Amino acid sequence: MTNPADNSTPATRPADGLGKITFADDQARELLQNSIAELNDPQPGRWQLVKENSSRTVYRGTIGRVDIFLKHFHNPSWSHRLGRRLGFSDAMREMRFSKYLRAHHVRTVSALACRCDGGGEWLATRAVAPSESLDKWHEEQLGLGLAGQQRIRQCTLALARLIGRMHKVGVVHQDLHCGNILLRTDTKKPTLVLMDLHRTGRRRRLSRRVRAANLAQLFHDRMHLTTRTDRLRFLERYLAESGSGGTTRGWMLLIDIFACRHTRKQYRQRDRRIFSRSRYFSPVKLPHRWRGHVVLASKRHLGGSRAAEITFTRADWLAALSSPESLFDDDVPRRAVFKDSPSSTVVRRRLKIGQHEVDVFVKRPRCKKFWKVFIDIFRPSRPVRAFELGHELLTRHIATALPLAAIQRRVGPFLRDSILITEAVDSPHLREFMDTWLSVPPRGDTPLSEPQQRKLAQEVLWQLGRMLQELHDDNFAHRDLKATNIRIRWSLGARPEVVLVDLDGLSKVRMMTAQRRFKGLMRLNVSLLQCPLVNHAGRLRMLMGYLRRPGSGRIHFKPYWRMLETWSARKLVKQIRSRRRRQKANRRPK
């Protein structure tokens, strides 16, 4: 890929020993030439910090009554350091592409000036105001009913026109997602503006594979918030705007292939960050050989989760976990023993983390079999595994209780103790939810009519099948899908959400075979058999939710249903025999 040819950009000129500055035009020079020192070193009093990471720091301020965003580039990787020495600059690239796209009627942020020399690298752009990032706007509109859906459809067509024009002039945005697109809020018709152009490139002719791979990034970003109809509507307008040939079906199949690849790549990158030090996670080192990992902030904001909206610090966690044994003290107010068995101890309590108090479950596993002591030498403890798997599920948009901390204590290679802290989910489990809202009359705090009950039951059972399908598609196998490990989060007027708790039975497998899929379906079906209000049709709806996929057409479910009934009957026989053995073992001798 090459930079766009742009001979209209003024030559780089020194600015009084403060660096070599390139201005977009004479107006930009007149506005900024007396503020170069301030742009080189923005002060906290005048400039608001918007974003900060290892590669960029973004500020917002005002110069001459003009709102300006200032982006400082400081990527520490060896490739970027070498590129800067060879004269390649992210700031200059973004400035040139901004002018090139605006000249071809593609709206972008207006670049004013940039610096790219040994003393620093930054870019100043004019703020787009009033505006809102497209991803936040989209999530807000989803909760506004039919009016929101109508605005989303209009914005979908505007987005297709924007991306189509960009591809038509040969430009590809390598970081294409709705967070890098702004929506002006002062216009009746949706007006979209591209930003973050430092990862763009240009070719004389974009092949179909390049276009599809670029669109796959956008589809991945909105996959869980849009329907197939929404994506087809976008694609039809995109093909008309960009002048690309081919059928909509062919393009959709090609984009789906690239979207799957991009999704797997993104998930692997995020999974690797769970045990690293970042703005979301941090390792902790505690007295008496306790080590572990904690959450500083949640990237995904869960419905009904208070901890997901809070930002913690490492110092907050060090103070809260200074004495891990005290987490199970009896004198803690609002403490309740949730479970005390040979396998684990679970306590619910209020935990003070910094200035915040959070309702949490504190779980301490116990080793029931001596030989597992030697296996634990070569694997992480159960809390650490549950912490990792929980955040992997959240990355894949599968709801679970937010894991907040996992710590373990080892003496040499031997695991001596471990503790998992998760946020408490104040929602009923599956059987309790069915008994509360689907009984006649319903025992919930809000009365429901019979059609409302039927619709709610159908939605919950369908979501159960979809949840299991997503687990299996991402190669997760769950061997403990009982009703008490499935919570239903629901409020009147909202869609029910299936939340998984207690991830000890969850594992990541290399290959999801048909046998593993049927075992998961069988366990969920047996759990529904224990809910008296779920009938034959309800369990069939769960199966259809698992089998149904976009564009699948008519599903011949009867072979699956017969096999599922056979496997479920075998499982019930095993459960009955196991229960009888336990009853005999607990029976007192005469």
Coordinates of C-alpha atoms in Angstrom, one line a residue:
M1 CA 0.0 0.0 0.0
T2 CA 1.2 3.5 -0.7
N3 CA 0.4 7.0 0.6
P4 CA -1.9 9.1 -1.5
A5 CA -0.2 11.6 -3.7
D6 CA -0.9 15.0 -2.3
N7 CA 1.1 17.9 -3.7
S8 CA -1.0 20.5 -1.9
T9 CA 0.4 19.9 1.5
P10 CA 2.8 22.7 2.5
A11 CA 6.4 21.9 3.0
T12 CA 7.7 21.0 6.5
R13 CA 9.1 24.1 8.1
P14 CA 10.9 24.6 11.4
A15 CA 8.9 26.5 14.1
D16 CA 11.4 28.5 16.1
G17 CA 13.5 25.5 17.2
L18 CA 10.4 23.7 18.5
G19 CA 10.4 21.0 15.8
K20 CA 9.6 20.6 12.2
I21 CA 5.9 21.3 11.8
T22 CA 3.7 20.6 8.8
F23 CA 0.5 22.7 8.6
A24 CA -2.5 21.7 6.5
D25 CA -3.0 25.2 5.1
D26 CA -2.4 28.9 5.9
Q27 CA -5.4 29.1 8.2
A28 CA -4.1 26.3 10.3
R29 CA -0.6 27.9 10.4
E30 CA -2.1 31.2 11.6
L31 CA -4.1 29.4 14.3
L32 CA -1.4 27.2 15.7
Q33 CA 2.0 28.8 15.0
N34 CA 2.1 30.6 18.4
S35 CA 1.1 27.4 20.3
I36 CA 3.7 24.9 19.2
A37 CA 5.3 24.7 22.6
E38 CA 1.9 23.9 24.1
L39 CA 1.3 21.2 21.5
N40 CA 4.7 19.7 22.2
D41 CA 4.0 19.5 25.9
P42 CA 0.3 19.7 26.8
Q43 CA -0.3 20.8 30.4
P44 CA -3.0 19.0 32.5
G45 CA -4.6 22.4 33.4
R46 CA -5.3 23.3 29.8
W47 CA -5.6 19.9 28.2
Q48 CA -8.0 17.2 29.1
L49 CA -6.7 13.6 28.9
V50 CA -9.1 11.6 26.7
K51 CA -7.2 8.4 26.1
E52 CA -3.9 6.9 27.0
N53 CA -2.2 3.6 26.1
S54 CA 1.2 2.3 25.2
S55 CA 1.1 3.6 21.6
R56 CA -0.9 6.9 21.8
T57 CA -2.1 9.6 24.2
V58 CA -5.0 11.8 23.2
Y59 CA -5.8 15.2 24.7
R60 CA -8.6 17.7 24.1
G61 CA -8.2 21.5 24.5
T62 CA -8.9 24.9 23.0
I63 CA -6.7 27.2 21.0
G64 CA -8.2 30.5 19.7
R65 CA -11.7 29.4 20.6
V66 CA -11.3 26.3 18.4
D67 CA -11.7 22.8 20.0
I68 CA -8.8 20.7 19.1
F69 CA -7.9 17.0 19.6
L70 CA -4.1 16.4 20.1
K71 CA -2.8 13.0 19.5
H72 CA 0.8 12.1 20.6
F73 CA 2.3 8.9 19.1
H74 CA 4.8 7.0 21.1
N75 CA 4.5 3.3 20.1
P76 CA 7.5 1.5 21.7
S77 CA 7.7 -1.4 19.3
W78 CA 10.9 -1.8 17.4
S79 CA 9.1 -1.6 14.0
H80 CA 7.6 1.8 14.8
R81 CA 10.9 3.1 16.2
L82 CA 12.7 2.0 13.0
G83 CA 10.0 3.5 10.8
R84 CA 10.3 6.9 12.6
R85 CA 14.1 6.8 12.0
L86 CA 13.5 6.1 8.3
G87 CA 11.0 8.9 7.9
F88 CA 7.7 7.0 8.2
S89 CA 5.3 8.8 10.4
D90 CA 1.8 7.8 11.7
A91 CA 1.0 11.5 12.2
M92 CA 1.9 12.5 8.6
R93 CA 0.1 9.4 7.2
E94 CA -3.1 10.4 9.0
M95 CA -2.8 14.0 7.9
R96 CA -2.3 13.1 4.2
F97 CA -5.1 10.5 4.2
S98 CA -7.4 13.0 5.8
K99 CA -6.8 15.6 3.0
Y100 CA -7.0 12.9 0.3
L101 CA -10.4 11.5 1.5
R102 CA -11.9 14.9 2.1
A103 CA -10.9 15.8 -1.5
H104 CA -12.9 12.8 -2.7
H105 CA -16.0 13.6 -0.7
V106 CA -15.4 11.1 2.2
R107 CA -15.9 12.9 5.5
T108 CA -13.0 12.7 7.9
V109 CA -11.7 14.7 10.8
S110 CA -9.9 17.9 9.7
A111 CA -6.2 17.6 10.3
L112 CA -4.6 21.0 11.1
A113 CA -0.9 20.3 11.8
C114 CA 1.5 17.5 12.6
R115 CA 5.1 17.1 13.9
C116 CA 7.2 14.1 12.9
D117 CA 10.9 14.4 13.8
G118 CA 13.3 13.0 16.4
G119 CA 11.9 15.3 19.1
G120 CA 8.3 13.9 19.0
E121 CA 5.4 12.9 16.9
W122 CA 1.9 14.4 17.2
L123 CA -1.2 15.4 15.2
A124 CA -3.6 18.2 15.9
T125 CA -7.2 17.9 14.4
R126 CA -10.3 20.0 14.6
A127 CA -12.9 18.5 17.0
V128 CA -16.1 17.3 15.4
A129 CA -18.7 18.8 17.7
P130 CA -21.4 18.0 18.7
S131 CA -20.8 14.4 18.0
E132 CA -20.9 10.9 19.5
S133 CA -19.0 7.7 18.7
L134 CA -21.1 5.4 16.6
D135 CA -20.8 2.4 18.8
K136 CA -22.2 4.2 21.9
W137 CA -25.0 5.8 19.8
H138 CA -25.9 2.3 18.4
E139 CA -26.2 0.8 21.9
E140 CA -28.4 3.7 23.0
Q141 CA -30.7 3.4 20.0
L142 CA -31.2 -0.4 20.6
G143 CA -33.1 0.4 23.8
L144 CA -35.5 3.0 22.2
G145 CA -37.9 0.6 20.5
L146 CA -39.2 1.1 17.0
A147 CA -38.0 4.8 16.8
G148 CA -34.5 3.6 17.6
Q149 CA -34.7 0.9 15.0
Q150 CA -35.8 3.4 12.3
R151 CA -32.8 5.6 13.1
I152 CA -30.4 2.6 13.0
R153 CA -31.7 1.7 9.6
Q154 CA -31.0 5.2 8.3
C155 CA -27.6 5.2 9.9
T156 CA -26.8 1.8 8.4
L157 CA -27.3 3.2 4.9
A158 CA -25.2 6.2 5.6
L159 CA -22.4 4.0 6.9
A160 CA -22.6 1.9 3.7
R161 CA -22.2 5.1 1.6
L162 CA -19.2 6.2 3.7
I163 CA -17.4 2.9 3.4
G164 CA -18.3 2.5 -0.2
R165 CA -16.9 5.9 -1.2
M166 CA -13.7 5.1 0.8
H167 CA -13.2 1.8 -1.0
K168 CA -14.1 3.4 -4.4
V169 CA -11.1 5.7 -4.2
G170 CA -8.8 2.8 -3.2
V171 CA -8.4 3.4 0.6
V172 CA -8.6 0.7 3.2
H173 CA -9.0 1.4 6.9
Q174 CA -7.1 -1.3 8.8
D175 CA -8.9 -0.6 12.1
L176 CA -12.4 -0.3 10.9
H177 CA -14.9 -0.4 13.7
C178 CA -17.7 1.8 15.0
G179 CA -15.5 3.3 17.7
N180 CA -13.5 5.0 15.0
I181 CA -16.5 6.6 13.4
L182 CA -18.2 9.7 14.7
L183 CA -21.9 10.6 14.3
R184 CA -22.8 14.3 14.2
T185 CA -25.8 14.9 16.6
D186 CA -26.7 18.4 15.2
T187 CA -28.2 17.1 11.8
K188 CA -31.5 15.5 11.0
K189 CA -29.9 13.0 8.6
P190 CA -27.1 10.8 9.9
T191 CA -23.7 12.4 9.1
L192 CA -20.7 10.1 9.7
V193 CA -17.1 11.1 10.0
L194 CA -14.1 8.8 9.9
M195 CA -11.2 9.2 12.3
D196 CA -8.0 7.4 13.4
L197 CA -6.6 7.3 9.9
H198 CA -3.0 6.4 10.9
R199 CA -3.7 2.7 10.0
T200 CA -5.0 3.4 6.5
G201 CA -3.5 2.4 3.1
R202 CA -4.2 3.0 -0.6
R203 CA -4.0 0.8 -3.7
R204 CA -4.8 1.7 -7.3
R205 CA -7.4 -1.1 -7.3
L206 CA -8.9 -2.9 -4.4
S207 CA -9.5 -6.6 -5.0
R208 CA -12.6 -8.3 -3.8
R209 CA -10.7 -10.2 -1.1
V210 CA -9.2 -6.9 0.2
R211 CA -12.6 -5.3 0.4
A212 CA -14.2 -8.3 2.0
A213 CA -11.5 -8.5 4.6
N214 CA -11.9 -4.8 5.5
L215 CA -15.7 -5.2 5.8
A216 CA -15.2 -8.3 7.9
Q217 CA -13.7 -6.0 10.6
L218 CA -16.8 -3.9 10.7
F219 CA -19.1 -7.0 10.7
H220 CA -17.1 -8.5 13.6
D221 CA -17.6 -5.3 15.6
R222 CA -21.4 -5.3 15.3
M223 CA -22.0 -9.1 14.9
H224 CA -23.8 -9.4 18.3
L225 CA -25.8 -6.2 18.0
T226 CA -27.2 -6.6 14.4
T227 CA -29.2 -9.1 12.5
R228 CA -28.4 -10.8 9.2
T229 CA -31.1 -8.5 7.6
D230 CA -29.3 -5.4 8.9
R231 CA -26.0 -6.7 7.4
L232 CA -27.6 -7.5 4.1
R233 CA -29.2 -4.0 3.9
F234 CA -25.8 -2.5 4.6
L235 CA -24.1 -4.7 1.9
E236 CA -26.7 -3.9 -0.8
R237 CA -26.1 -0.1 -0.4
Y238 CA -22.3 -0.6 -0.1
L239 CA -22.2 -2.5 -3.5
A240 CA -24.3 0.2 -5.2
E241 CA -22.1 3.0 -3.8
S242 CA -18.7 1.4 -4.4
G243 CA -19.5 0.1 -7.8
S244 CA -18.4 -3.5 -6.9
G245 CA -19.7 -6.4 -9.0
G246 CA -21.1 -9.7 -7.8
T247 CA -24.1 -10.8 -5.9
T248 CA -25.1 -10.0 -2.4
R249 CA -25.1 -13.7 -1.4
G250 CA -21.6 -14.2 -2.8
W251 CA -20.2 -11.2 -1.0
M252 CA -21.9 -12.3 2.3
L253 CA -20.3 -15.7 2.1
L254 CA -16.9 -14.3 1.4
I255 CA -17.2 -11.7 4.2
D256 CA -18.3 -14.4 6.7
I257 CA -15.1 -16.4 6.0
F258 CA -12.9 -13.3 6.7
A259 CA -15.1 -12.3 9.7
C260 CA -14.5 -15.8 11.3
R261 CA -10.7 -15.4 10.8
H262 CA -10.7 -11.9 12.2
T263 CA -12.9 -12.9 15.2
R264 CA -10.6 -15.7 16.1
K265 CA -7.5 -13.4 15.9
Q266 CA -9.2 -10.7 18.0
Y267 CA -10.3 -13.3 20.7
R268 CA -6.7 -14.7 20.9
Q269 CA -5.3 -11.3 21.4
R270 CA -7.7 -10.4 24.1
D271 CA -7.3 -13.8 25.9
R272 CA -3.5 -13.2 26.1
R273 CA -4.1 -9.9 28.0
I274 CA -6.0 -11.5 30.9
F275 CA -2.7 -12.3 32.8
S276 CA -0.8 -9.2 31.6
R277 CA -0.6 -5.8 33.2
S278 CA -2.9 -3.3 31.5
R279 CA -5.7 -0.9 32.1
Y280 CA -8.1 -3.8 32.7
F281 CA -6.0 -6.4 34.5
S282 CA -3.1 -6.5 36.9
P283 CA -1.1 -9.2 38.7
V284 CA -0.8 -8.9 42.5
K285 CA 1.8 -10.1 45.0
L286 CA 0.6 -10.5 48.5
P287 CA 2.2 -11.5 51.8
H288 CA 2.7 -15.1 52.8
R289 CA 3.3 -16.3 49.2
W290 CA -0.1 -15.3 47.9
R291 CA 0.0 -14.5 44.2
G292 CA -2.8 -13.8 41.7
H293 CA -4.6 -11.5 39.3
V294 CA -7.3 -8.9 39.7
V295 CA -9.6 -6.8 37.5
L296 CA -9.1 -3.0 37.3
A297 CA -11.9 -2.3 34.9
S298 CA -14.3 -4.2 32.7
K299 CA -14.2 -3.7 29.0
R300 CA -17.7 -5.1 28.6
H301 CA -20.5 -3.3 30.6
L302 CA -22.9 -6.0 31.8
G303 CA -26.5 -5.4 32.4
G304 CA -27.2 -5.4 36.2
S305 CA -23.5 -5.5 37.1
R306 CA -22.3 -2.7 39.4
A307 CA -18.7 -3.8 39.5
A308 CA -18.5 -3.5 35.7
E309 CA -19.1 0.3 36.0
I310 CA -16.3 0.8 38.6
T311 CA -12.7 1.4 38.0
F312 CA -10.4 0.0 40.6
T313 CA -6.7 0.5 41.3
R314 CA -4.0 -2.0 42.1
A315 CA -3.6 -0.3 45.5
D316 CA -7.3 -0.8 46.2
W317 CA -6.9 -4.5 45.7
L318 CA -3.7 -4.8 47.7
A319 CA -5.5 -3.3 50.7
A320 CA -8.7 -5.4 50.2
L321 CA -6.7 -8.7 49.9
S322 CA -4.0 -7.9 52.5
S323 CA -5.3 -10.8 54.6
P324 CA -6.9 -13.5 52.4
E325 CA -7.9 -15.5 55.5
S326 CA -10.1 -12.7 56.8
L327 CA -12.4 -13.0 53.7
F328 CA -14.1 -15.9 55.5
D329 CA -14.3 -14.3 59.0
D330 CA -17.6 -14.7 60.8
D331 CA -17.8 -11.2 62.2
V332 CA -18.2 -9.6 58.7
P333 CA -21.7 -7.9 58.4
R334 CA -24.1 -9.3 55.8
R335 CA -22.1 -12.5 55.5
A336 CA -23.8 -15.7 54.6
V337 CA -22.4 -19.2 54.0
F338 CA -23.7 -20.2 50.6
K339 CA -22.1 -23.6 50.4
D340 CA -19.9 -25.8 52.7
S341 CA -19.1 -29.1 51.2
P342 CA -16.1 -31.5 50.8
S343 CA -15.4 -29.8 47.4
S344 CA -15.5 -26.1 48.3
T345 CA -16.6 -23.4 50.7
V346 CA -18.6 -20.5 49.2
V347 CA -19.4 -17.3 51.2
R348 CA -21.4 -14.3 50.1
R349 CA -20.4 -11.0 51.7
R350 CA -19.8 -7.3 51.1
L351 CA -16.2 -6.5 50.1
K352 CA -14.8 -3.0 50.4
I353 CA -12.4 -2.3 47.5
G354 CA -11.0 1.2 47.7
Q355 CA -14.0 3.6 48.1
H356 CA -16.5 1.0 46.8
E357 CA -18.4 -1.9 48.4
V358 CA -19.4 -4.8 46.1
D359 CA -21.5 -7.8 46.8
V360 CA -19.3 -10.8 46.0
F361 CA -19.0 -14.6 46.3
V362 CA -15.8 -15.8 47.8
K363 CA -15.0 -19.4 46.9
R364 CA -12.2 -21.6 48.4
P365 CA -11.9 -25.0 46.6
R366 CA -10.8 -28.1 48.5
C367 CA -8.9 -31.0 47.2
K368 CA -10.9 -34.2 47.8
K369 CA -8.4 -36.6 46.3
F370 CA -4.8 -36.8 47.3
W371 CA -3.4 -37.7 43.9
K372 CA -4.7 -34.3 42.5
V373 CA -2.0 -32.6 44.6
F374 CA 0.6 -33.8 42.1
I375 CA -1.5 -32.8 39.1
D376 CA -1.9 -29.3 40.5
I377 CA 1.9 -28.9 40.1
F378 CA 1.5 -28.7 36.4
R379 CA -1.7 -26.7 36.0
P380 CA -3.2 -23.5 37.4
S381 CA -5.5 -23.7 40.3
R382 CA -9.3 -23.9 39.9
P383 CA -9.8 -20.2 40.8
V384 CA -7.2 -19.1 38.3
R385 CA -8.8 -21.3 35.6
A386 CA -12.3 -20.0 36.4
F387 CA -10.9 -16.4 36.3
E388 CA -9.5 -16.9 32.8
L389 CA -12.4 -18.8 31.4
G390 CA -14.9 -16.2 32.8
H391 CA -13.2 -13.3 31.0
E392 CA -12.9 -15.4 27.8
L393 CA -16.7 -15.9 27.9
L394 CA -17.2 -12.2 28.5
T395 CA -15.0 -11.4 25.5
R396 CA -17.2 -13.6 23.4
H397 CA -20.4 -11.9 24.6
I398 CA -21.5 -14.9 26.7
A399 CA -22.9 -13.6 30.0
T400 CA -21.3 -14.8 33.2
A401 CA -20.7 -13.6 36.8
L402 CA -17.8 -11.1 36.6
P403 CA -14.6 -12.6 38.0
L404 CA -12.9 -9.9 40.1
A405 CA -9.9 -11.7 41.6
A406 CA -8.2 -15.0 41.7
I407 CA -5.3 -15.7 44.1
Q408 CA -3.3 -18.8 45.0
R409 CA -0.6 -19.8 47.5
R410 CA 2.1 -22.3 46.6
V411 CA 4.9 -23.7 48.6
G412 CA 7.5 -24.6 46.0
P413 CA 5.5 -26.3 43.2
F414 CA 2.7 -27.5 45.5
L415 CA -0.6 -25.7 45.6
R416 CA -1.6 -25.1 49.3
D417 CA -4.6 -22.8 48.9
S418 CA -6.6 -20.7 46.4
I419 CA -9.5 -18.3 46.4
L420 CA -11.8 -16.9 43.7
I421 CA -13.8 -13.7 44.1
T422 CA -16.7 -13.1 41.7
E423 CA -19.5 -10.5 41.7
A424 CA -22.8 -11.7 43.1
V425 CA -25.6 -12.1 40.5
D426 CA -28.9 -11.1 42.1
S427 CA -31.0 -13.1 39.7
P428 CA -33.0 -16.4 40.2
H429 CA -31.7 -19.6 38.9
L430 CA -33.5 -21.4 36.1
R431 CA -35.9 -23.5 38.0
E432 CA -36.7 -20.7 40.5
F433 CA -37.3 -18.3 37.6
M434 CA -39.7 -20.7 35.9
D435 CA -41.6 -21.4 39.1
T436 CA -41.9 -17.6 39.9
W437 CA -42.9 -16.2 36.5
L438 CA -44.6 -19.1 34.7
S439 CA -46.8 -20.5 37.4
V440 CA -50.5 -19.9 37.3
P441 CA -51.0 -17.3 38.7
P442 CA -47.4 -15.9 38.5
R443 CA -45.8 -15.2 41.9
G444 CA -43.6 -12.4 40.6
D445 CA -43.9 -8.8 41.7
T446 CA -45.4 -7.8 38.4
P447 CA -48.5 -9.8 37.1
L448 CA -48.2 -11.2 33.6
S449 CA -51.0 -12.3 31.3
E450 CA -51.0 -15.7 29.8
P451 CA -49.7 -14.5 26.4
Q452 CA -46.9 -12.6 28.2
Q453 CA -46.0 -15.8 30.2
R454 CA -45.9 -17.8 27.0
K455 CA -43.8 -15.3 25.2
L456 CA -41.3 -15.0 28.1
A457 CA -41.0 -18.8 28.4
Q458 CA -40.4 -19.1 24.7
E459 CA -37.7 -16.4 24.8
V460 CA -35.9 -17.9 27.8
L461 CA -35.8 -21.4 26.3
W462 CA -34.6 -20.0 22.9
Q463 CA -31.9 -18.1 24.6
L464 CA -30.7 -21.2 26.5
G465 CA -30.2 -23.0 23.1
R466 CA -28.4 -20.0 21.7
M467 CA -26.1 -19.7 24.7
L468 CA -25.1 -23.4 24.3
Q469 CA -24.6 -23.0 20.6
E470 CA -22.2 -20.0 21.2
L471 CA -20.3 -22.0 23.8
H472 CA -19.8 -24.9 21.5
D473 CA -19.0 -22.7 18.5
D474 CA -16.2 -21.2 20.6
N475 CA -14.9 -24.7 21.7
F476 CA -16.2 -24.5 25.3
A477 CA -17.5 -27.6 26.9
H478 CA -19.6 -27.5 30.1
R479 CA -20.1 -30.7 32.1
D480 CA -22.2 -29.1 34.9
L481 CA -25.1 -27.4 33.2
K482 CA -27.6 -27.9 36.0
A483 CA -30.4 -25.4 36.7
T484 CA -28.7 -23.9 39.8
N485 CA -25.7 -22.9 37.6
I486 CA -27.8 -21.0 35.2
R487 CA -29.2 -17.6 36.2
I488 CA -31.9 -15.7 34.3
R489 CA -31.6 -11.9 34.4
W490 CA -34.8 -10.2 33.3
S491 CA -36.9 -7.1 33.9
L492 CA -40.2 -6.1 32.5
G493 CA -39.8 -4.7 29.0
A494 CA -36.4 -6.1 28.4
R495 CA -35.2 -9.3 26.9
P496 CA -34.1 -12.1 29.3
E497 CA -30.4 -12.8 29.6
V498 CA -28.9 -16.2 30.5
V499 CA -26.0 -15.8 32.9
L500 CA -23.6 -18.7 33.7
V501 CA -22.2 -19.1 37.3
D502 CA -19.8 -21.6 38.8
L503 CA -17.4 -22.3 35.9
D504 CA -15.6 -25.2 37.5
G505 CA -17.2 -27.5 35.0
L506 CA -16.2 -25.4 32.0
S507 CA -13.2 -26.3 29.9
K508 CA -11.7 -25.2 26.6
V509 CA -11.3 -28.1 24.1
R510 CA -9.2 -28.3 21.0
M511 CA -12.0 -29.7 18.8
M512 CA -15.8 -29.7 19.5
T513 CA -16.9 -33.1 18.3
A514 CA -20.5 -34.2 17.7
Q515 CA -20.3 -36.3 20.8
R516 CA -19.4 -33.3 23.0
R517 CA -22.2 -31.3 21.4
F518 CA -24.8 -34.0 22.2
K519 CA -23.5 -34.3 25.8
G520 CA -23.9 -30.6 26.3
L521 CA -27.5 -30.7 24.9
M522 CA -28.2 -33.8 27.0
R523 CA -27.1 -32.1 30.2
L524 CA -29.2 -29.0 29.5
N525 CA -32.2 -31.1 28.5
V526 CA -32.0 -33.0 31.8
S527 CA -31.9 -29.7 33.7
L528 CA -35.1 -28.7 32.0
L529 CA -36.7 -32.0 32.9
Q530 CA -36.2 -31.0 36.5
C531 CA -38.3 -27.9 35.9
P532 CA -42.0 -29.0 36.1
L533 CA -43.3 -26.1 34.2
V534 CA -41.2 -26.8 31.1
N535 CA -43.1 -29.2 28.9
H536 CA -42.2 -31.2 25.8
A537 CA -42.7 -28.2 23.5
G538 CA -40.4 -26.1 25.7
R539 CA -37.5 -28.5 25.5
L540 CA -38.0 -28.7 21.8
R541 CA -37.8 -25.0 21.5
M542 CA -34.4 -25.1 23.3
L543 CA -33.2 -27.6 20.8
M544 CA -34.4 -25.5 17.9
G545 CA -32.6 -22.5 19.4
Y546 CA -29.4 -24.5 19.3
L547 CA -29.9 -25.9 15.8
R548 CA -31.1 -22.7 14.1
R549 CA -28.6 -20.6 12.2
P550 CA -29.0 -17.7 9.8
G551 CA -29.9 -18.9 6.4
S552 CA -30.3 -22.6 7.5
G553 CA -33.8 -22.9 6.1
R554 CA -36.0 -25.8 7.3
I555 CA -34.4 -27.9 10.1
H556 CA -35.1 -31.6 10.2
F557 CA -34.9 -31.8 14.0
K558 CA -36.5 -35.3 14.6
P559 CA -33.3 -37.3 14.4
Y560 CA -31.6 -34.9 16.9
W561 CA -34.6 -35.1 19.2
R562 CA -34.7 -38.9 19.2
M563 CA -31.0 -39.1 20.0
L564 CA -31.4 -36.4 22.7
E565 CA -34.2 -38.3 24.4
T566 CA -32.2 -41.5 24.4
W567 CA -29.1 -39.9 25.9
S568 CA -31.2 -38.0 28.5
A569 CA -32.8 -41.2 29.6
R570 CA -29.4 -42.8 30.1
K571 CA -28.3 -39.8 32.1
L572 CA -31.4 -39.9 34.3
V573 CA -30.7 -43.6 35.1
K574 CA -27.1 -42.8 36.1
Q575 CA -28.3 -40.0 38.4
I576 CA -30.9 -42.2 40.1
R577 CA -28.2 -44.9 40.7
S578 CA -25.8 -42.4 42.0
R579 CA -28.4 -40.9 44.3
R580 CA -29.3 -44.4 45.7
R581 CA -25.6 -45.1 46.4
R582 CA -25.3 -41.9 48.4
Q583 CA -28.5 -42.6 50.3
K584 CA -27.1 -46.1 51.2
A585 CA -23.8 -44.6 52.3
N586 CA -25.5 -42.0 54.5
R587 CA -28.0 -44.5 56.0
R588 CA -27.3 -45.2 59.7
P589 CA -26.4 -48.8 60.6
K590 CA -29.1 -50.6 62.6

